[in-house]
Short mmCIF file of C-alpha atoms in Angstrom, two decimals:
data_model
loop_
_atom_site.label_atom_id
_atom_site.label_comp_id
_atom_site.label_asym_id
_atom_site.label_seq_id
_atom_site.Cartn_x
_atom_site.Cartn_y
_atom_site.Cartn_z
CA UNK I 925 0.00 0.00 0.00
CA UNK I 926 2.78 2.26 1.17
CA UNK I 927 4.45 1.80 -2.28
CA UNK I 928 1.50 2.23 -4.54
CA UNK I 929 1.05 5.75 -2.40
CA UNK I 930 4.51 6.73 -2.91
CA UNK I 931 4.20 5.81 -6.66
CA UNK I 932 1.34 7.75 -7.09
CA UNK I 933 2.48 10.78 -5.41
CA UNK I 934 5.42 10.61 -8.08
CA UNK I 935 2.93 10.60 -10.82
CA UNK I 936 0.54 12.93 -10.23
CA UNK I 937 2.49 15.38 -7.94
CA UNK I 938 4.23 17.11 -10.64
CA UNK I 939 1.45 17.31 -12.79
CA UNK I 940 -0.61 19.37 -10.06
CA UNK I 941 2.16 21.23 -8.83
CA UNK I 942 2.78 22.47 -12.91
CA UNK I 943 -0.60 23.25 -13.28
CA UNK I 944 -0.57 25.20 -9.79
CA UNK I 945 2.72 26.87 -11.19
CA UNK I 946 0.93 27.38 -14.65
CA UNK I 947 -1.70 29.55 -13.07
CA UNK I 948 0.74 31.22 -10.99
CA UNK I 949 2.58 32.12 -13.88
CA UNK I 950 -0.30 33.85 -15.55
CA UNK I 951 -1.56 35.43 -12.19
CA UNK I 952 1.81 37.07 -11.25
CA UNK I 953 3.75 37.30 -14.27
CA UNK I 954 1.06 37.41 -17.12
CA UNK I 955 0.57 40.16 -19.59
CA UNK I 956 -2.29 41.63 -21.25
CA UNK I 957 -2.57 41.25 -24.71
CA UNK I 958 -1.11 39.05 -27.66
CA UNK I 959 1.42 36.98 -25.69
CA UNK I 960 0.56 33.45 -26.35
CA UNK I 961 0.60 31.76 -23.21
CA UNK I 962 -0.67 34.16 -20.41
CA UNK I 963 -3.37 35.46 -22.39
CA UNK I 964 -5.40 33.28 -20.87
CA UNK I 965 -5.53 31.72 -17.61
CA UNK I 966 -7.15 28.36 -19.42
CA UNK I 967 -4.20 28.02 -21.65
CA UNK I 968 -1.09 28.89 -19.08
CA UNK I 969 -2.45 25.98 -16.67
CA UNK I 970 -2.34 23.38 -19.89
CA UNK I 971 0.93 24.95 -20.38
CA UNK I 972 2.22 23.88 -17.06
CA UNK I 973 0.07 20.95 -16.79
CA UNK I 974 2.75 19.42 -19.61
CA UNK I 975 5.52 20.43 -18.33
CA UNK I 976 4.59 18.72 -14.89
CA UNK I 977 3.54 15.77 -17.39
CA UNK I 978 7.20 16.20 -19.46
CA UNK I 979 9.14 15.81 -16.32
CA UNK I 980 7.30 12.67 -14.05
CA UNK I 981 9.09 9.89 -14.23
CA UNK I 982 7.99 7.54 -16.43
CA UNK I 983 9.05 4.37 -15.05
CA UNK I 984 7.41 4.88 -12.39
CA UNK I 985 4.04 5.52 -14.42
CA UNK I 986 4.89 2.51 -16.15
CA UNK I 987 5.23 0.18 -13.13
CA UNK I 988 1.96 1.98 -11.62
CA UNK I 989 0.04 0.46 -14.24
CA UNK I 990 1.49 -2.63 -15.49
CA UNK I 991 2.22 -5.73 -13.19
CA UNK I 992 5.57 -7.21 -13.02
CA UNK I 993 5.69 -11.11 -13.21
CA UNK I 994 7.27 -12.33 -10.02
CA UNK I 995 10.17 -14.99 -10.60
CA UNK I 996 10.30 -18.18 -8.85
#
């Protein structure tokens, strides 16, 4: 149980935590006008959703989801 919690806080942490930092982003640093990704506060959360997505690690996604056959 303990492991599946700690794998899952390694998945899904950064991915919050870069869509927290996304709206941040547009809240604090954000301009008004035509720049591309604070011009909406929609589009700078996607923004840092992904990056929170780019930099999970995958192995552990990959073990969260598929079993691992145990060896006699």
């Amino acid at each position: 149980m303990k492991n599946k919690l700690s794998v899952f806080a390694k998945v899904f942490l950064p991915v919050l935590l870069g869509s927290v930092g996304g709206y941040l982003y547009y809240t604090l640093i954000g301009c008004n006008g035509n720049c591309l990704i604070t011009s909406s506060p929609v589009r700078s959360t996607l923004y840092g959703f992904f990056f929170g997505l780019i930099i999970t690690d995958w192995k552990s996604i990959k073990s969260f989801f598929i079993k691992r056959e145990k060896r006699s």
